[in-house]
């Protein structure tokens, strides 16, 4: 899922200052799961903004709404009336959600209330970790299902850097060494032979270098 | 000054608390203090506490069971962390820090709550003076 975290209240006040009627719009998908922009977070952030508005005499009028998915036109439609009623939208969706709302409502300012951080999973209660860099050319099949691009701080493709202490990464000692994990995993599934192959430099062309990435499926187009 | 007291009903006797709080020095009821009984302090979330401030509360006191005494094992630990998050959030809003106080119930009983209330009122007054400067 996409993992995000909220901007601070002073940042949000800075963004919203000068506006009166504000729609705080949550998203019921990824950002709900990572506790950043779901229905509950919409209420919490709205409540904090109302307090800030009172303290700073900003006269915000805040409406709250959460739709199932901000990155899908079918669900965006459900927010149409609320968007119409308000001067601006503070989207608590991921970056894709914010842009989808902005593209749909051309005359309405749409602001991001979250910082979209990464694609990851919930590792344990209250801890989310990055698992995929969306590099566009997946190599997970070669490394036992553990991604050296995201799990190794140096993105090493041909073995560990040699700097790890015990099983900890030397760049981030609070994280395990990605290559230690890859080794253990390949050993566990009996594929240690894979480590003997020399992997050529990764093709980064499908990654962000070429600008906005688009996938076209002709079989799904009329 | 308006204050909300959220308390775990497993560690505080509701009647005793109300009796203690509703009588001011001059024998009149203090309408500025509102109590909210909880089945466990772990029932509070950020929204409960923020809503109190949004609706005009100047300070919130959260009373939890003592360490290791929570009937639901870790409700008091969760409550403390949530209160800390609310305190930080209030600072972000500009309302100031120290308006959200957690009291972990001990042997001192009701006197402990009274002392915490005085501390909370003091924090609020200091904060108000600072913001007026």
mmCIF file of C-alpha atoms in Angstrom:
data_model
loop_
_atom_site.group_PDB
_atom_site.id
_atom_site.type_symbol
_atom_site.label_atom_id
_atom_site.label_comp_id
_atom_site.label_asym_id
_atom_site.label_seq_id
_atom_site.Cartn_x
_atom_site.Cartn_y
_atom_site.Cartn_z
ATOM 1 C CA UNK A 1 0.000 0.000 0.000
ATOM 2 C CA UNK A 2 0.945 3.649 -0.279
ATOM 3 C CA UNK A 3 2.181 4.992 3.046
ATOM 4 C CA UNK A 4 1.857 8.649 3.998
ATOM 5 C CA UNK A 5 2.014 10.883 7.065
ATOM 6 C CA UNK A 6 0.246 14.091 7.871
ATOM 7 C CA UNK A 7 1.757 17.518 7.451
ATOM 8 C CA UNK A 8 2.074 19.507 10.683
ATOM 9 C CA UNK A 9 -0.770 21.817 11.724
ATOM 10 C CA UNK A 10 1.354 24.991 11.178
ATOM 11 C CA UNK A 11 2.111 23.756 7.629
ATOM 12 C CA UNK A 12 -1.596 23.162 6.998
ATOM 13 C CA UNK A 13 -2.549 26.546 8.449
ATOM 14 C CA UNK A 14 0.026 28.158 6.160
ATOM 15 C CA UNK A 15 -1.503 26.388 3.166
ATOM 16 C CA UNK A 16 -5.095 27.241 4.105
ATOM 17 C CA UNK A 17 -4.670 30.784 5.401
ATOM 18 C CA UNK A 18 -6.863 33.185 3.460
ATOM 19 C CA UNK A 19 -9.523 30.581 2.725
ATOM 20 C CA UNK A 20 -12.755 30.243 4.652
ATOM 21 C CA UNK A 21 -14.824 27.238 3.616
ATOM 22 C CA UNK A 22 -12.604 24.173 3.603
ATOM 23 C CA UNK A 23 -13.446 20.589 2.731
ATOM 24 C CA UNK A 24 -11.137 18.099 4.458
ATOM 25 C CA UNK A 25 -11.401 15.081 2.196
ATOM 26 C CA UNK A 26 -10.214 11.677 3.343
ATOM 27 C CA UNK A 27 -9.575 8.505 1.375
ATOM 28 C CA UNK A 28 -10.784 5.099 2.502
ATOM 29 C CA UNK A 29 -8.012 3.028 0.974
ATOM 30 C CA UNK A 30 -4.221 3.038 1.587
ATOM 31 C CA UNK A 31 -4.046 6.150 3.763
ATOM 32 C CA UNK A 32 -6.796 4.771 5.975
ATOM 33 C CA UNK A 33 -4.769 1.626 6.593
ATOM 34 C CA UNK A 34 -1.615 3.617 7.401
ATOM 35 C CA UNK A 35 -3.633 5.850 9.764
ATOM 36 C CA UNK A 36 -2.846 9.062 7.893
ATOM 37 C CA UNK A 37 -5.916 10.105 5.906
ATOM 38 C CA UNK A 38 -8.925 7.951 6.719
ATOM 39 C CA UNK A 39 -12.225 8.970 8.300
ATOM 40 C CA UNK A 40 -10.775 9.148 11.804
ATOM 41 C CA UNK A 41 -7.761 11.205 10.707
ATOM 42 C CA UNK A 42 -10.075 13.570 8.819
ATOM 43 C CA UNK A 43 -11.887 14.225 12.110
ATOM 44 C CA UNK A 44 -8.666 14.606 14.089
ATOM 45 C CA UNK A 45 -7.046 17.017 11.614
ATOM 46 C CA UNK A 46 -10.291 18.974 11.208
ATOM 47 C CA UNK A 47 -10.609 19.291 14.969
ATOM 48 C CA UNK A 48 -6.997 20.502 15.270
ATOM 49 C CA UNK A 49 -7.559 22.999 12.443
ATOM 50 C CA UNK A 50 -10.682 24.351 14.175
ATOM 51 C CA UNK A 51 -8.679 24.871 17.361
ATOM 52 C CA UNK A 52 -5.873 26.566 15.387
ATOM 53 C CA UNK A 53 -8.439 28.720 13.612
ATOM 54 C CA UNK A 54 -9.872 29.871 16.951
ATOM 55 C CA UNK A 55 -6.437 30.589 18.422
ATOM 56 C CA UNK A 56 -5.263 32.529 15.355
ATOM 57 C CA UNK A 57 -8.620 34.146 14.461
ATOM 58 C CA UNK A 58 -8.715 32.584 11.000
ATOM 59 C CA UNK A 59 -12.449 31.844 10.821
ATOM 60 C CA UNK A 60 -12.095 28.485 9.068
ATOM 61 C CA UNK A 61 -15.372 26.689 8.346
ATOM 62 C CA UNK A 62 -14.477 23.049 7.966
ATOM 63 C CA UNK A 63 -16.546 20.275 6.439
ATOM 64 C CA UNK A 64 -15.452 16.648 6.707
ATOM 65 C CA UNK A 65 -15.920 13.896 4.154
ATOM 66 C CA UNK A 66 -14.231 10.594 3.362
ATOM 67 C CA UNK A 67 -14.730 8.777 0.093
ATOM 68 C CA UNK A 68 -13.802 5.206 -0.711
ATOM 69 C CA UNK A 69 -10.953 6.047 -3.118
ATOM 70 C CA UNK A 70 -9.691 9.436 -4.240
ATOM 71 C CA UNK A 71 -7.775 8.050 -7.217
ATOM 72 C CA UNK A 72 -10.889 6.698 -8.905
ATOM 73 C CA UNK A 73 -13.422 8.826 -10.796
ATOM 74 C CA UNK A 74 -16.321 6.599 -9.760
ATOM 75 C CA UNK A 75 -15.765 7.509 -6.106
ATOM 76 C CA UNK A 76 -14.645 11.105 -6.705
ATOM 77 C CA UNK A 77 -18.150 11.761 -8.008
ATOM 78 C CA UNK A 78 -19.488 11.214 -4.474
ATOM 79 C CA UNK A 79 -17.586 14.300 -3.311
ATOM 80 C CA UNK A 80 -18.970 16.601 -6.028
ATOM 81 C CA UNK A 81 -21.587 18.383 -3.921
ATOM 82 C CA UNK A 82 -19.276 18.854 -0.951
ATOM 83 C CA UNK A 83 -16.520 20.189 -3.228
ATOM 84 C CA UNK A 84 -19.029 22.584 -4.751
ATOM 85 C CA UNK A 85 -20.101 23.882 -1.303
ATOM 86 C CA UNK A 86 -16.567 24.764 -0.229
ATOM 87 C CA UNK A 87 -13.886 27.205 -1.374
ATOM 88 C CA UNK A 88 -10.991 24.749 -1.260
ATOM 89 C CA UNK A 89 -10.249 21.070 -0.748
ATOM 90 C CA UNK A 90 -7.626 19.790 1.672
ATOM 91 C CA UNK A 91 -7.070 16.281 0.411
ATOM 92 C CA UNK A 92 -5.826 13.643 2.832
ATOM 93 C CA UNK A 93 -5.265 11.232 -0.041
ATOM 94 C CA UNK A 94 -1.885 10.211 -1.418
ATOM 95 C CA UNK A 95 -0.227 12.285 -4.140
ATOM 96 C CA UNK A 96 -2.224 10.423 -6.786
ATOM 97 C CA UNK A 97 -5.495 11.132 -4.975
ATOM 98 C CA UNK A 98 -4.767 14.842 -4.623
ATOM 99 C CA UNK A 99 -4.018 15.122 -8.335
ATOM 100 C CA UNK A 100 -7.052 13.093 -9.323
ATOM 101 C CA UNK A 101 -9.296 15.469 -7.351
ATOM 102 C CA UNK A 102 -7.535 18.531 -8.795
ATOM 103 C CA UNK A 103 -7.916 17.211 -12.358
ATOM 104 C CA UNK A 104 -11.608 16.574 -11.805
ATOM 105 C CA UNK A 105 -12.519 19.939 -10.258
ATOM 106 C CA UNK A 106 -10.725 22.456 -12.451
ATOM 107 C CA UNK A 107 -11.830 25.664 -10.737
ATOM 108 C CA UNK A 108 -11.295 24.512 -7.162
ATOM 109 C CA UNK A 109 -7.952 24.794 -5.347
ATOM 110 C CA UNK A 110 -6.924 21.354 -4.059
ATOM 111 C CA UNK A 111 -4.151 21.098 -1.480
ATOM 112 C CA UNK A 112 -2.245 18.103 -0.134
ATOM 113 C CA UNK A 113 -2.625 17.518 3.590
ATOM 114 C CA UNK A 114 -0.251 14.553 3.663
ATOM 115 C CA UNK A 115 3.289 13.822 2.628
ATOM 116 C CA UNK A 116 3.195 10.650 0.543
ATOM 117 C CA UNK A 117 6.205 8.658 1.706
ATOM 118 C CA UNK A 118 6.552 5.240 0.041
ATOM 119 C CA UNK A 119 5.036 1.902 -0.961
ATOM 120 C CA UNK A 120 5.291 -0.328 2.065
ATOM 121 C CA UNK A 121 3.625 -2.563 4.608
ATOM 122 C CA UNK A 122 2.766 -2.541 8.279
ATOM 123 C CA UNK A 123 5.694 -4.356 9.905
ATOM 124 C CA UNK A 124 4.310 -4.229 13.410
ATOM 125 C CA UNK A 125 1.777 -2.087 15.236
ATOM 126 C CA UNK A 126 2.612 1.554 14.478
ATOM 127 C CA UNK A 127 5.595 0.794 12.233
ATOM 128 C CA UNK A 128 5.403 0.954 8.436
ATOM 129 C CA UNK A 129 8.416 0.147 6.283
ATOM 130 C CA UNK A 130 9.209 0.658 2.622
ATOM 131 C CA UNK A 131 9.209 -2.501 0.528
ATOM 132 C CA UNK A 132 8.971 -1.312 -3.076
ATOM 133 C CA UNK A 133 10.498 1.638 -4.924
ATOM 134 C CA UNK A 134 8.213 1.165 -7.963
ATOM 135 C CA UNK A 135 11.363 1.062 -10.118
ATOM 136 C CA UNK A 136 9.420 -0.369 -13.053
ATOM 137 C CA UNK A 137 11.666 -3.427 -13.593
ATOM 138 C CA UNK A 138 11.089 -5.869 -10.746
ATOM 139 C CA UNK A 139 14.008 -8.072 -9.719
ATOM 140 C CA UNK A 140 12.336 -9.812 -6.783
ATOM 141 C CA UNK A 141 12.424 -13.187 -8.577
ATOM 142 C CA UNK A 142 16.231 -13.175 -8.414
ATOM 143 C CA UNK A 143 16.564 -12.355 -4.728
ATOM 144 C CA UNK A 144 14.151 -14.701 -3.012
ATOM 145 C CA UNK A 145 11.400 -12.101 -2.870
ATOM 146 C CA UNK A 146 13.458 -9.513 -0.966
ATOM 147 C CA UNK A 147 14.143 -6.324 -2.896
ATOM 148 C CA UNK A 148 17.764 -5.141 -2.851
ATOM 149 C CA UNK A 149 16.685 -1.797 -4.334
ATOM 150 C CA UNK A 150 14.587 -0.841 -1.304
ATOM 151 C CA UNK A 151 15.879 -3.094 1.482
ATOM 152 C CA UNK A 152 19.594 -2.382 0.866
ATOM 153 C CA UNK A 153 20.494 1.244 1.642
ATOM 154 C CA UNK A 154 23.089 1.200 -1.168
ATOM 155 C CA UNK A 155 20.873 -0.652 -3.682
ATOM 156 C CA UNK A 156 23.575 -3.318 -4.109
ATOM 157 C CA UNK A 157 22.658 -5.988 -6.671
ATOM 158 C CA UNK A 158 25.717 -8.257 -6.412
ATOM 159 C CA UNK A 159 26.107 -8.995 -2.730
ATOM 160 C CA UNK A 160 26.500 -7.045 0.480
ATOM 161 C CA UNK A 161 28.663 -3.952 0.843
ATOM 162 C CA UNK A 162 30.556 -5.476 3.767
ATOM 163 C CA UNK A 163 29.748 -2.688 6.162
ATOM 164 C CA UNK A 164 27.001 -4.360 8.141
ATOM 165 C CA UNK A 165 27.444 -5.001 11.900
ATOM 166 C CA UNK A 166 26.014 -8.338 12.975
ATOM 167 C CA UNK A 167 22.839 -8.295 10.891
ATOM 168 C CA UNK A 168 22.341 -4.521 10.985
ATOM 169 C CA UNK A 169 22.698 -2.067 8.104
ATOM 170 C CA UNK A 170 25.615 0.335 8.524
ATOM 171 C CA UNK A 171 23.605 3.227 7.049
ATOM 172 C CA UNK A 172 20.587 2.650 9.296
ATOM 173 C CA UNK A 173 21.530 0.501 12.292
ATOM 174 C CA UNK A 174 17.867 0.286 13.303
ATOM 175 C CA UNK A 175 17.159 -1.744 10.149
ATOM 176 C CA UNK A 176 18.365 -5.237 9.209
ATOM 177 C CA UNK A 177 20.935 -5.562 6.398
ATOM 178 C CA UNK A 178 18.958 -6.283 3.227
ATOM 179 C CA UNK A 179 21.602 -8.676 1.991
ATOM 180 C CA UNK A 180 21.584 -10.634 5.241
ATOM 181 C CA UNK A 181 17.833 -11.105 4.662
ATOM 182 C CA UNK A 182 18.381 -12.095 1.026
ATOM 183 C CA UNK A 183 21.030 -14.659 2.014
ATOM 184 C CA UNK A 184 18.858 -16.200 4.733
ATOM 185 C CA UNK A 185 15.857 -16.318 2.435
ATOM 186 C CA UNK A 186 17.718 -17.898 -0.497
ATOM 187 C CA UNK A 187 19.283 -20.425 1.882
ATOM 188 C CA UNK A 188 15.846 -21.227 3.266
ATOM 189 C CA UNK A 189 14.386 -21.944 -0.164
ATOM 190 C CA UNK A 190 17.467 -23.775 -1.438
ATOM 191 C CA UNK A 191 18.415 -21.186 -4.066
ATOM 192 C CA UNK A 192 21.815 -19.988 -2.813
ATOM 193 C CA UNK A 193 23.180 -20.731 -6.312
ATOM 194 C CA UNK A 194 21.520 -17.542 -7.485
ATOM 195 C CA UNK A 195 24.199 -15.580 -5.632
ATOM 196 C CA UNK A 196 26.907 -16.966 -7.942
ATOM 197 C CA UNK A 197 25.492 -15.130 -10.937
ATOM 198 C CA UNK A 198 26.817 -11.683 -11.783
ATOM 199 C CA UNK A 199 23.912 -9.307 -12.232
ATOM 200 C CA UNK A 200 24.517 -6.570 -14.830
ATOM 201 C CA UNK A 201 23.812 -2.939 -13.933
ATOM 202 C CA UNK A 202 20.119 -2.354 -13.404
ATOM 203 C CA UNK A 203 18.134 -0.788 -16.216
ATOM 204 C CA UNK A 204 16.701 2.359 -14.635
ATOM 205 C CA UNK A 205 14.944 3.473 -17.837
ATOM 206 C CA UNK A 206 11.501 2.274 -16.624
ATOM 207 C CA UNK A 207 12.008 4.278 -13.423
ATOM 208 C CA UNK A 208 11.390 7.992 -12.910
ATOM 209 C CA UNK A 209 14.161 9.200 -15.283
ATOM 210 C CA UNK A 210 11.890 9.307 -18.313
ATOM 211 C CA UNK A 211 9.220 11.517 -16.774
ATOM 212 C CA UNK A 212 5.637 10.549 -15.965
ATOM 213 C CA UNK A 213 5.185 6.813 -16.515
ATOM 214 C CA UNK A 214 2.137 5.578 -18.387
ATOM 215 C CA UNK A 215 0.905 2.035 -18.976
ATOM 216 C CA UNK A 216 -1.378 1.528 -21.960
ATOM 217 C CA UNK A 217 -3.445 -1.653 -22.224
ATOM 218 C CA UNK A 218 -4.951 -1.656 -25.707
ATOM 219 C CA UNK A 219 -7.025 -4.725 -24.866
ATOM 220 C CA UNK A 220 -8.902 -2.649 -22.298
ATOM 221 C CA UNK A 221 -9.478 0.326 -24.585
ATOM 222 C CA UNK A 222 -12.408 0.727 -26.944
ATOM 223 C CA UNK B 1 -11.852 28.228 33.018
ATOM 224 C CA UNK B 2 -13.371 25.060 31.597
ATOM 225 C CA UNK B 3 -11.807 21.691 32.377
ATOM 226 C CA UNK B 4 -12.713 18.162 31.342
ATOM 227 C CA UNK B 5 -11.748 15.145 33.417
ATOM 228 C CA UNK B 6 -11.717 11.833 31.569
ATOM 229 C CA UNK B 7 -11.325 8.988 34.020
ATOM 230 C CA UNK B 8 -11.258 5.219 34.093
ATOM 231 C CA UNK B 9 -14.254 4.078 36.120
ATOM 232 C CA UNK B 10 -12.281 1.069 37.373
ATOM 233 C CA UNK B 11 -9.897 3.207 39.388
ATOM 234 C CA UNK B 12 -12.101 6.092 40.559
ATOM 235 C CA UNK B 13 -15.387 6.108 42.367
ATOM 236 C CA UNK B 14 -17.677 8.259 40.237
ATOM 237 C CA UNK B 15 -19.793 9.588 43.136
ATOM 238 C CA UNK B 16 -16.768 10.423 45.230
ATOM 239 C CA UNK B 17 -15.095 12.241 42.339
ATOM 240 C CA UNK B 18 -18.180 14.263 41.506
ATOM 241 C CA UNK B 19 -18.779 15.138 45.144
ATOM 242 C CA UNK B 20 -15.191 16.276 45.515
ATOM 243 C CA UNK B 21 -15.161 18.308 42.319
ATOM 244 C CA UNK B 22 -18.581 19.856 42.258
ATOM 245 C CA UNK B 23 -18.161 21.698 45.527
ATOM 246 C CA UNK B 24 -16.041 24.827 45.443
ATOM 247 C CA UNK B 25 -14.570 26.460 48.560
ATOM 248 C CA UNK B 26 -17.749 28.486 49.041
ATOM 249 C CA UNK B 27 -19.975 25.427 48.807
ATOM 250 C CA UNK B 28 -21.293 26.158 45.293
ATOM 251 C CA UNK B 29 -21.187 23.747 42.383
ATOM 252 C CA UNK B 30 -18.327 24.268 39.947
ATOM 253 C CA UNK B 31 -19.967 24.032 36.549
ATOM 254 C CA UNK B 32 -16.691 24.598 34.791
ATOM 255 C CA UNK B 33 -15.449 21.083 35.499
ATOM 256 C CA UNK B 34 -17.028 18.292 33.486
ATOM 257 C CA UNK B 35 -16.339 14.619 34.092
ATOM 258 C CA UNK B 36 -16.395 11.863 31.489
ATOM 259 C CA UNK B 37 -16.444 8.295 32.740
ATOM 260 C CA UNK B 38 -14.703 5.649 30.641
ATOM 261 C CA UNK B 39 -14.912 1.846 30.853
ATOM 262 C CA UNK B 40 -11.097 1.925 30.560
ATOM 263 C CA UNK B 41 -8.729 4.857 29.987
ATOM 264 C CA UNK B 42 -7.623 3.015 26.819
ATOM 265 C CA UNK B 43 -11.032 3.900 25.380
ATOM 266 C CA UNK B 44 -9.904 7.477 24.724
ATOM 267 C CA UNK B 45 -8.490 8.269 21.362
ATOM 268 C CA UNK B 46 -7.023 11.481 19.970
ATOM 269 C CA UNK B 47 -10.393 12.617 18.738
ATOM 270 C CA UNK B 48 -12.146 12.364 22.149
ATOM 271 C CA UNK B 49 -9.507 14.566 23.709
ATOM 272 C CA UNK B 50 -9.215 17.042 20.836
ATOM 273 C CA UNK B 51 -12.989 17.439 20.679
ATOM 274 C CA UNK B 52 -12.984 18.572 24.299
ATOM 275 C CA UNK B 53 -10.577 21.373 23.375
ATOM 276 C CA UNK B 54 -12.457 22.135 20.177
ATOM 277 C CA UNK B 55 -15.660 22.591 22.174
ATOM 278 C CA UNK B 56 -14.000 25.136 24.428
ATOM 279 C CA UNK B 57 -12.180 23.203 27.144
ATOM 280 C CA UNK B 58 -9.056 24.979 28.438
ATOM 281 C CA UNK B 59 -7.505 21.849 29.836
ATOM 282 C CA UNK B 60 -8.039 18.108 30.075
ATOM 283 C CA UNK B 61 -7.112 15.745 32.874
ATOM 284 C CA UNK B 62 -6.945 12.052 32.084
ATOM 285 C CA UNK B 63 -7.004 9.691 35.060
ATOM 286 C CA UNK B 64 -5.717 6.177 34.448
ATOM 287 C CA UNK B 65 -5.108 3.132 36.614
ATOM 288 C CA UNK B 66 -1.657 2.690 38.136
ATOM 289 C CA UNK B 67 1.096 0.795 36.379
ATOM 290 C CA UNK B 68 0.226 -2.876 36.059
ATOM 291 C CA UNK B 69 -3.267 -2.281 37.448
ATOM 292 C CA UNK B 70 -5.228 -1.926 34.196
ATOM 293 C CA UNK B 71 -8.107 -4.386 34.056
ATOM 294 C CA UNK B 72 -7.554 -4.637 30.303
ATOM 295 C CA UNK B 73 -3.773 -4.965 30.756
ATOM 296 C CA UNK B 74 -2.488 -2.078 28.642
ATOM 297 C CA UNK B 75 -5.316 0.460 28.385
ATOM 298 C CA UNK B 76 -3.524 2.905 30.678
ATOM 299 C CA UNK B 77 -0.320 2.657 28.613
ATOM 300 C CA UNK B 78 -2.199 3.393 25.396
ATOM 301 C CA UNK B 79 -4.050 6.289 27.047
ATOM 302 C CA UNK B 80 -0.785 7.892 28.180
ATOM 303 C CA UNK B 81 0.686 7.723 24.655
ATOM 304 C CA UNK B 82 -2.454 9.178 23.111
ATOM 305 C CA UNK B 83 -2.512 12.008 25.634
ATOM 306 C CA UNK B 84 1.118 12.770 24.761
ATOM 307 C CA UNK B 85 0.210 12.912 21.054
ATOM 308 C CA UNK B 86 -2.659 15.304 21.836
ATOM 309 C CA UNK B 87 -0.375 17.526 23.906
ATOM 310 C CA UNK B 88 2.031 17.800 20.931
ATOM 311 C CA UNK B 89 -0.840 18.479 18.576
ATOM 312 C CA UNK B 90 -2.174 21.252 20.820
ATOM 313 C CA UNK B 91 1.244 22.846 20.746
ATOM 314 C CA UNK B 92 1.120 22.698 16.942
ATOM 315 C CA UNK B 93 -2.260 24.440 16.919
ATOM 316 C CA UNK B 94 -0.854 27.298 18.964
ATOM 317 C CA UNK B 95 -2.943 26.533 22.048
ATOM 318 C CA UNK B 96 0.188 25.626 23.974
ATOM 319 C CA UNK B 97 1.733 22.695 25.809
ATOM 320 C CA UNK B 98 0.786 21.419 29.259
ATOM 321 C CA UNK B 99 -2.982 21.623 28.877
ATOM 322 C CA UNK B 100 -3.283 17.838 28.669
ATOM 323 C CA UNK B 101 -2.258 16.124 31.882
ATOM 324 C CA UNK B 102 -2.277 12.418 32.713
ATOM 325 C CA UNK B 103 -2.625 11.240 36.300
ATOM 326 C CA UNK B 104 -1.768 7.667 37.089
ATOM 327 C CA UNK B 105 -3.850 6.711 40.074
ATOM 328 C CA UNK B 106 -1.898 5.829 43.230
ATOM 329 C CA UNK B 107 -2.647 5.286 46.906
ATOM 330 C CA UNK B 108 -3.138 9.017 47.460
ATOM 331 C CA UNK B 109 -6.611 8.699 45.953
ATOM 332 C CA UNK B 110 -8.754 11.741 45.341
ATOM 333 C CA UNK B 111 -6.167 14.163 46.761
ATOM 334 C CA UNK B 112 -3.941 13.302 43.835
ATOM 335 C CA UNK B 113 -6.631 14.428 41.394
ATOM 336 C CA UNK B 114 -7.113 17.691 43.260
ATOM 337 C CA UNK B 115 -3.358 18.384 43.119
ATOM 338 C CA UNK B 116 -3.257 17.596 39.391
ATOM 339 C CA UNK B 117 -6.200 19.940 38.820
ATOM 340 C CA UNK B 118 -4.341 22.761 40.525
ATOM 341 C CA UNK B 119 -1.283 22.024 38.390
ATOM 342 C CA UNK B 120 -3.425 22.035 35.248
ATOM 343 C CA UNK B 121 -5.081 25.349 36.168
ATOM 344 C CA UNK B 122 -1.633 26.812 36.828
ATOM 345 C CA UNK B 123 -0.374 25.617 33.414
ATOM 346 C CA UNK B 124 -3.389 27.157 31.686
ATOM 347 C CA UNK B 125 -2.967 30.490 33.467
ATOM 348 C CA UNK B 126 0.744 30.627 32.625
ATOM 349 C CA UNK B 127 0.001 29.733 29.027
ATOM 350 C CA UNK B 128 -2.698 32.392 28.749
ATOM 351 C CA UNK B 129 -0.359 35.022 30.213
ATOM 352 C CA UNK B 130 2.382 34.025 27.757
ATOM 353 C CA UNK B 131 0.039 34.341 24.783
ATOM 354 C CA UNK B 132 -1.133 37.795 25.938
ATOM 355 C CA UNK B 133 2.429 39.139 26.177
#
